[in-house]
PDB file of C-alpha atoms in Angstrom:
ATOM      1  CA  MET A   1       0.000   0.000   0.000  1.00 31.00           C
ATOM      2  CA  SER A   2       1.334   3.394  -1.007  1.00 33.00           C
ATOM      3  CA  ALA A   3      -0.789   5.764   1.028  1.00 36.00           C
ATOM      4  CA  ASP A   4       0.697   9.126   1.940  1.00 37.00           C
ATOM      5  CA  TYR A   5      -1.239   9.782   5.142  1.00 33.00           C
ATOM      6  CA  GLY A   6       0.095  13.297   5.582  1.00 40.00           C
ATOM      7  CA  LEU A   7      -1.190  14.431   2.199  1.00 46.00           C
ATOM      8  CA  ASP A   8      -3.928  17.045   2.092  1.00 55.00           C
ATOM      9  CA  PRO A   9      -6.549  15.621  -0.321  1.00 55.00           C
ATOM     10  CA  ARG A  10      -6.933  19.067  -1.877  1.00 60.00           C
ATOM     11  CA  ARG A  11      -3.385  18.750  -3.220  1.00 58.00           C
ATOM     12  CA  VAL A  12      -4.439  15.612  -5.090  1.00 55.00           C
ATOM     13  CA  ASP A  13      -7.837  16.980  -6.022  1.00 59.00           C
ATOM     14  CA  PRO A  14      -8.199  20.800  -6.168  1.00 62.00           C
ATOM     15  CA  GLU A  15     -11.954  20.365  -6.736  1.00 61.00           C
ATOM     16  CA  TYR A  16     -12.273  18.383  -3.475  1.00 60.00           C
ATOM     17  CA  ASP A  17     -14.878  20.685  -1.918  1.00 58.00           C
ATOM     18  CA  ARG A  18     -16.946  21.037  -5.055  1.00 57.00           C
ATOM     19  CA  HIS A  19     -17.552  17.524  -6.365  1.00 56.00           C
ATOM     20  CA  GLY A  20     -21.242  17.086  -7.097  1.00 52.00           C
ATOM     21  CA  GLY A  21     -22.124  20.072  -4.949  1.00 52.00           C
ATOM     22  CA  PHE A  22     -21.191  18.303  -1.707  1.00 59.00           C
ATOM     23  CA  PRO A  23     -21.643  20.705   1.206  1.00 58.00           C
ATOM     24  CA  VAL A  24     -18.636  21.384   3.400  1.00 63.00           C
ATOM     25  CA  PHE A  25     -19.522  19.673   6.656  1.00 69.00           C
ATOM     26  CA  GLU A  26     -18.222  21.614   9.631  1.00 79.00           C
ATOM     27  CA  ALA A  27     -18.853  20.718  13.267  1.00 84.00           C
ATOM     28  CA  ALA A  28     -22.061  22.188  14.652  1.00 85.00           C
ATOM     29  CA  GLN A  29     -22.745  23.447  18.158  1.00 88.00           C
ATOM     30  CA  PRO A  30     -26.540  23.358  18.464  1.00 89.00           C
ATOM     31  CA  GLY A  31     -26.666  23.582  22.271  1.00 88.00           C
ATOM     32  CA  PRO A  32     -27.662  21.064  24.966  1.00 89.00           C
ATOM     33  CA  GLY A  33     -31.281  20.937  23.844  1.00 96.00           C
ATOM     34  CA  PHE A  34     -30.274  19.028  20.727  1.00 96.00           C
ATOM     35  CA  GLU A  35     -28.588  16.276  22.746  1.00 96.00           C
ATOM     36  CA  ARG A  36     -31.688  15.941  24.938  1.00 96.00           C
ATOM     37  CA  PHE A  37     -33.826  15.814  21.793  1.00 97.00           C
ATOM     38  CA  LEU A  38     -31.702  13.048  20.256  1.00 96.00           C
ATOM     39  CA  THR A  39     -31.736  10.992  23.449  1.00 96.00           C
ATOM     40  CA  ALA A  40     -35.515  11.233  23.671  1.00 97.00           C
ATOM     41  CA  MET A  41     -35.963  10.480  19.977  1.00 98.00           C
ATOM     42  CA  ARG A  42     -33.754   7.375  20.148  1.00 97.00           C
ATOM     43  CA  ARG A  43     -35.870   6.090  23.019  1.00 98.00           C
ATOM     44  CA  ALA A  44     -38.999   7.011  21.068  1.00 98.00           C
ATOM     45  CA  GLN A  45     -37.717   4.944  18.150  1.00 97.00           C
ATOM     46  CA  ASP A  46     -37.283   1.957  20.464  1.00 98.00           C
ATOM     47  CA  LEU A  47     -40.793   2.379  21.820  1.00 98.00           C
ATOM     48  CA  ALA A  48     -42.306   2.939  18.393  1.00 97.00           C
ATOM     49  CA  VAL A  49     -41.326  -0.635  17.455  1.00 97.00           C
ATOM     50  CA  SER A  50     -41.964  -2.271  20.845  1.00 97.00           C
ATOM     51  CA  ALA A  51     -44.788  -0.520  22.725  1.00 97.00           C
ATOM     52  CA  ASP A  52     -48.262  -2.055  22.821  1.00 97.00           C
ATOM     53  CA  PRO A  53     -50.547   0.398  24.628  1.00 97.00           C
ATOM     54  CA  ASP A  54     -54.308   0.813  24.370  1.00 97.00           C
ATOM     55  CA  ALA A  55     -55.935   2.678  21.502  1.00 97.00           C
ATOM     56  CA  GLY A  56     -56.316   5.857  23.514  1.00 97.00           C
ATOM     57  CA  THR A  57     -52.597   6.013  24.242  1.00 98.00           C
ATOM     58  CA  TRP A  58     -51.825   5.652  20.527  1.00 98.00           C
ATOM     59  CA  GLU A  59     -54.143   8.590  19.856  1.00 98.00           C
ATOM     60  CA  LYS A  60     -52.276  10.724  22.412  1.00 98.00           C
ATOM     61  CA  ALA A  61     -48.920   9.619  21.005  1.00 98.00           C
ATOM     62  CA  ALA A  62     -50.064  10.574  17.505  1.00 98.00           C
ATOM     63  CA  ASP A  63     -51.181  13.995  18.758  1.00 98.00           C
ATOM     64  CA  LEU A  64     -47.770  14.601  20.339  1.00 98.00           C
ATOM     65  CA  ALA A  65     -45.919  13.386  17.240  1.00 98.00           C
ATOM     66  CA  GLU A  66     -47.959  15.698  15.025  1.00 98.00           C
ATOM     67  CA  GLU A  67     -47.296  18.570  17.427  1.00 98.00           C
ATOM     68  CA  LEU A  68     -43.553  17.901  17.191  1.00 98.00           C
ATOM     69  CA  VAL A  69     -43.712  17.855  13.396  1.00 98.00           C
ATOM     70  CA  ALA A  70     -45.578  21.163  13.387  1.00 98.00           C
ATOM     71  CA  LEU A  71     -42.941  22.664  15.706  1.00 98.00           C
ATOM     72  CA  LEU A  72     -39.958  21.618  13.600  1.00 97.00           C
ATOM     73  CA  ASP A  73     -41.422  21.784  10.099  1.00 97.00           C
ATOM     74  CA  PRO A  74     -40.829  25.549   9.602  1.00 97.00           C
ATOM     75  CA  HIS A  75     -37.129  25.037  10.400  1.00 96.00           C
ATOM     76  CA  GLU A  76     -36.276  22.364   7.812  1.00 95.00           C
ATOM     77  CA  ALA A  77     -32.893  23.281   6.299  1.00 92.00           C
ATOM     78  CA  ARG A  78     -30.789  22.104   3.393  1.00 88.00           C
ATOM     79  CA  GLU A  79     -28.098  19.439   3.775  1.00 83.00           C
ATOM     80  CA  GLY A  80     -25.060  20.538   5.758  1.00 83.00           C
ATOM     81  CA  VAL A  81     -26.944  23.267   7.652  1.00 90.00           C
ATOM     82  CA  GLY A  82     -28.876  21.361  10.312  1.00 92.00           C
ATOM     83  CA  PRO A  83     -26.845  19.828  13.156  1.00 93.00           C
ATOM     84  CA  ALA A  84     -27.673  16.193  12.329  1.00 92.00           C
ATOM     85  CA  ASN A  85     -24.503  14.331  11.304  1.00 90.00           C
ATOM     86  CA  ARG A  86     -22.389  17.339  12.300  1.00 91.00           C
ATOM     87  CA  VAL A  87     -21.886  16.889  16.044  1.00 92.00           C
ATOM     88  CA  PRO A  88     -18.929  14.493  16.466  1.00 91.00           C
ATOM     89  CA  THR A  89     -19.293  14.391  20.248  1.00 91.00           C
ATOM     90  CA  LEU A  90     -22.770  12.847  20.077  1.00 94.00           C
ATOM     91  CA  PRO A  91     -23.643   9.225  19.262  1.00 95.00           C
ATOM     92  CA  GLY A  92     -23.876   8.731  15.519  1.00 96.00           C
ATOM     93  CA  ALA A  93     -22.557  12.284  15.070  1.00 94.00           C
ATOM     94  CA  GLY A  94     -26.027  13.492  16.001  1.00 95.00           C
ATOM     95  CA  SER A  95     -27.886  11.646  13.229  1.00 96.00           C
ATOM     96  CA  LEU A  96     -30.862   9.413  14.046  1.00 96.00           C
ATOM     97  CA  LEU A  97     -30.231   7.569  10.780  1.00 95.00           C
ATOM     98  CA  MET A  98     -26.963   6.242  12.181  1.00 95.00           C
ATOM     99  CA  PRO A  99     -26.624   3.581  14.867  1.00 94.00           C
ATOM    100  CA  PRO A 100     -25.444   5.305  18.059  1.00 95.00           C
ATOM    101  CA  TRP A 101     -21.723   4.847  17.587  1.00 96.00           C
ATOM    102  CA  THR A 102     -18.919   6.701  19.354  1.00 96.00           C
ATOM    103  CA  VAL A 103     -15.520   7.210  17.745  1.00 96.00           C
ATOM    104  CA  ARG A 104     -12.626   5.795  19.795  1.00 96.00           C
ATOM    105  CA  LYS A 105      -9.906   6.041  17.153  1.00 96.00           C
ATOM    106  CA  PHE A 106      -9.646   8.108  13.977  1.00 95.00           C
ATOM    107  CA  GLU A 107      -6.185   7.668  12.496  1.00 95.00           C
ATOM    108  CA  PRO A 108      -4.699   7.025   9.053  1.00 95.00           C
ATOM    109  CA  ASP A 109      -4.007   3.394   9.966  1.00 96.00           C
ATOM    110  CA  GLY A 110      -7.591   2.743  11.019  1.00 97.00           C
ATOM    111  CA  VAL A 111     -10.857   3.849  12.595  1.00 97.00           C
ATOM    112  CA  GLU A 112     -12.442   2.294  15.688  1.00 98.00           C
ATOM    113  CA  LEU A 113     -15.964   2.807  17.019  1.00 98.00           C
ATOM    114  CA  GLU A 114     -18.043   1.611  19.926  1.00 98.00           C
ATOM    115  CA  VAL A 115     -21.661   0.925  19.026  1.00 98.00           C
ATOM    116  CA  ARG A 116     -24.649  -0.251  21.026  1.00 97.00           C
ATOM    117  CA  PHE A 117     -27.706  -1.365  19.094  1.00 98.00           C
ATOM    118  CA  SER A 118     -31.147  -1.226  20.700  1.00 97.00           C
ATOM    119  CA  ARG A 119     -34.702  -2.487  20.222  1.00 97.00           C
ATOM    120  CA  PHE A 120     -35.173  -0.171  17.242  1.00 97.00           C
ATOM    121  CA  HIS A 121     -32.562  -2.179  15.305  1.00 98.00           C
ATOM    122  CA  VAL A 122     -34.057  -5.649  15.914  1.00 97.00           C
ATOM    123  CA  GLY A 123     -34.840  -7.762  12.877  1.00 95.00           C
ATOM    124  CA  GLY A 124     -36.139 -10.783  14.765  1.00 93.00           C
ATOM    125  CA  ASN A 125     -35.522 -12.850  17.894  1.00 95.00           C
ATOM    126  CA  TYR A 126     -33.853  -9.809  19.547  1.00 95.00           C
ATOM    127  CA  ALA A 127     -30.982  -9.850  17.053  1.00 96.00           C
ATOM    128  CA  VAL A 128     -29.870  -6.808  15.055  1.00 98.00           C
ATOM    129  CA  HIS A 129     -31.474  -6.684  11.607  1.00 97.00           C
ATOM    130  CA  GLY A 130     -28.976  -7.796   8.969  1.00 96.00           C
ATOM    131  CA  GLY A 131     -29.688  -4.696   6.893  1.00 96.00           C
ATOM    132  CA  VAL A 132     -28.482  -2.393   9.656  1.00 97.00           C
ATOM    133  CA  LEU A 133     -24.909  -3.680   9.540  1.00 98.00           C
ATOM    134  CA  PRO A 134     -24.167  -2.516   5.975  1.00 98.00           C
ATOM    135  CA  LEU A 135     -25.227   0.969   7.064  1.00 97.00           C
ATOM    136  CA  LEU A 136     -22.722   0.822   9.908  1.00 98.00           C
ATOM    137  CA  PHE A 137     -19.958  -0.523   7.672  1.00 98.00           C
ATOM    138  CA  ASP A 138     -20.638   2.029   4.943  1.00 97.00           C
ATOM    139  CA  SER A 139     -20.320   4.806   7.511  1.00 96.00           C
ATOM    140  CA  ILE A 140     -17.011   3.340   8.683  1.00 97.00           C
ATOM    141  CA  PHE A 141     -15.758   3.153   5.096  1.00 97.00           C
ATOM    142  CA  GLY A 142     -16.424   6.873   4.681  1.00 94.00           C
ATOM    143  CA  MET A 143     -14.573   7.621   7.911  1.00 94.00           C
ATOM    144  CA  VAL A 144     -11.619   5.542   6.752  1.00 96.00           C
ATOM    145  CA  ILE A 145     -11.417   7.493   3.493  1.00 93.00           C
ATOM    146  CA  HIS A 146     -11.499  10.766   5.405  1.00 91.00           C
ATOM    147  CA  ALA A 147      -8.965   9.608   8.013  1.00 94.00           C
ATOM    148  CA  THR A 148      -6.476   8.562   5.339  1.00 93.00           C
ATOM    149  CA  GLY A 149      -6.759  11.894   3.556  1.00 89.00           C
ATOM    150  CA  ARG A 150      -8.141  10.466   0.327  1.00 88.00           C
ATOM    151  CA  PRO A 151     -10.398  12.709  -1.780  1.00 83.00           C
ATOM    152  CA  ILE A 152     -14.201  12.563  -1.630  1.00 84.00           C
ATOM    153  CA  SER A 153     -15.356   9.092  -2.682  1.00 90.00           C
ATOM    154  CA  ARG A 154     -18.528   7.094  -3.042  1.00 92.00           C
ATOM    155  CA  THR A 155     -19.165   3.435  -2.308  1.00 96.00           C
ATOM    156  CA  ALA A 156     -18.826   1.329  -5.464  1.00 96.00           C
ATOM    157  CA  PHE A 157     -19.577  -1.939  -3.703  1.00 97.00           C
ATOM    158  CA  LEU A 158     -19.926  -3.268  -0.165  1.00 98.00           C
ATOM    159  CA  HIS A 159     -19.876  -6.964   0.735  1.00 98.00           C
ATOM    160  CA  VAL A 160     -20.855  -8.223   4.197  1.00 98.00           C
ATOM    161  CA  ASP A 161     -20.254 -11.652   5.717  1.00 98.00           C
ATOM    162  CA  TYR A 162     -22.375 -12.430   8.775  1.00 98.00           C
ATOM    163  CA  ARG A 163     -20.452 -14.662  11.201  1.00 98.00           C
ATOM    164  CA  LYS A 164     -22.596 -14.619  14.360  1.00 98.00           C
ATOM    165  CA  VAL A 165     -25.865 -13.090  15.517  1.00 97.00           C
ATOM    166  CA  THR A 166     -25.350  -9.441  16.488  1.00 98.00           C
ATOM    167  CA  PRO A 167     -26.929  -8.695  19.891  1.00 98.00           C
ATOM    168  CA  ILE A 168     -28.680  -5.568  21.097  1.00 97.00           C
ATOM    169  CA  ASP A 169     -27.986  -3.759  24.383  1.00 97.00           C
ATOM    170  CA  THR A 170     -24.308  -4.753  24.214  1.00 98.00           C
ATOM    171  CA  VAL A 171     -21.303  -2.507  23.646  1.00 98.00           C
ATOM    172  CA  LEU A 172     -19.629  -3.750  20.462  1.00 98.00           C
ATOM    173  CA  THR A 173     -16.419  -2.702  18.727  1.00 98.00           C
ATOM    174  CA  ALA A 174     -16.270  -1.872  15.027  1.00 98.00           C
ATOM    175  CA  ARG A 175     -13.002  -1.306  13.173  1.00 98.00           C
ATOM    176  CA  GLY A 176     -12.194  -0.227   9.645  1.00 98.00           C
ATOM    177  CA  TRP A 177      -9.005   0.282   7.636  1.00 98.00           C
ATOM    178  CA  LEU A 178      -7.734   0.959   4.135  1.00 98.00           C
ATOM    179  CA  ARG A 179      -6.380  -2.273   2.674  1.00 97.00           C
ATOM    180  CA  GLU A 180      -5.104  -1.079  -0.692  1.00 96.00           C
ATOM    181  CA  GLU A 181      -5.031   1.910  -3.036  1.00 95.00           C
ATOM    182  CA  GLN A 182      -5.134   1.831  -6.832  1.00 95.00           C
ATOM    183  CA  GLY A 183      -5.472   5.341  -8.235  1.00 91.00           C
ATOM    184  CA  ARG A 184      -9.094   6.375  -7.778  1.00 91.00           C
ATOM    185  CA  LYS A 185      -9.843   3.104  -5.990  1.00 96.00           C
ATOM    186  CA  GLY A 186      -9.620   2.642  -2.256  1.00 97.00           C
ATOM    187  CA  PHE A 187     -10.217  -0.921  -1.042  1.00 98.00           C
ATOM    188  CA  VAL A 188     -11.465  -0.986   2.537  1.00 98.00           C
ATOM    189  CA  ASN A 189     -12.170  -3.585   5.212  1.00 98.00           C
ATOM    190  CA  ALA A 190     -14.176  -3.509   8.432  1.00 98.00           C
ATOM    191  CA  GLU A 191     -15.240  -5.847  11.218  1.00 98.00           C
ATOM    192  CA  LEU A 192     -17.612  -5.946  14.168  1.00 98.00           C
ATOM    193  CA  ARG A 193     -16.767  -7.809  17.377  1.00 98.00           C
ATOM    194  CA  ASP A 194     -18.477  -8.468  20.699  1.00 98.00           C
ATOM    195  CA  PRO A 195     -16.905  -7.748  24.139  1.00 98.00           C
ATOM    196  CA  ASP A 196     -15.242 -11.202  24.116  1.00 98.00           C
ATOM    197  CA  GLY A 197     -13.596 -10.526  20.766  1.00 98.00           C
ATOM    198  CA  ASN A 198     -15.885 -12.829  18.784  1.00 98.00           C
ATOM    199  CA  LEU A 199     -16.269 -11.796  15.147  1.00 98.00           C
ATOM    200  CA  LEU A 200     -19.908 -10.957  14.451  1.00 98.00           C
ATOM    201  CA  ALA A 201     -19.611  -9.634  10.918  1.00 98.00           C
ATOM    202  CA  GLU A 202     -16.976  -8.398   8.504  1.00 98.00           C
ATOM    203  CA  ALA A 203     -17.084  -6.355   5.339  1.00 98.00           C
ATOM    204  CA  ASN A 204     -14.993  -5.337   2.399  1.00 98.00           C
ATOM    205  CA  GLY A 205     -15.702  -2.687  -0.177  1.00 98.00           C
ATOM    206  CA  LEU A 206     -14.496  -0.321  -2.845  1.00 98.00           C
ATOM    207  CA  MET A 207     -14.558   3.444  -2.369  1.00 96.00           C
ATOM    208  CA  LEU A 208     -14.181   5.249  -5.697  1.00 94.00           C
ATOM    209  CA  ARG A 209     -12.866   8.820  -5.860  1.00 89.00           C
ATOM    210  CA  LEU A 210     -15.284  11.139  -7.626  1.00 83.00           C
ATOM    211  CA  LEU A 211     -14.286  12.890 -10.805  1.00 78.00           C
ATOM    212  CA  ALA A 212     -14.970  16.583 -11.307  1.00 71.00           C
ATOM    213  CA  GLY A 213     -18.717  17.084 -11.809  1.00 68.00           C
ATOM    214  CA  GLN A 214     -19.745  13.678 -10.501  1.00 72.00           C
ATOM    215  CA  PRO A 215     -22.513  13.846  -7.862  1.00 69.00           C
TER     216      PRO A 215
END
């Protein structure tokens, strides 16, 4: 592998910040209310897929959900403006789309996260839905590309091998690294392990550097 980890990607690609109109994501500081909101919403997601109240309670829940939508709807912003996915100190960088991961290592030789799945992520028999893991791995792949200083890339393919059932309510470790570079191509690997070091799933993929004008 011939990676130059100290290289600013803008030296390789002067159009780095302008490919496909990608916004420049800078860290946001939305205030403590946003963290409280995310915490409550993550719990609401869990309850939305697990609660079984009476009909009257569902009516009240619907009223509150509609009230929340009405409160936030006038403030919908374009990508890269709202705080979601732009608060590195919060689980999942502040995005409800992402599993609640926390970055433990972000270096050119690899990225490491801690992640704890919950009831919201269950596919069946209290195991994490298989479709959630590619989302996690794809996020790791993007972090790896950024950590190594490679230019903006998109996922060309992502392959996942499921080795064991992934549990919820358990702190797991996910790791990702750049395996090889070939011009525009960055070949990446990732794995997910339980607290005992057992391999739960592993992935490999290709991250392809965008050309000028590619979205």
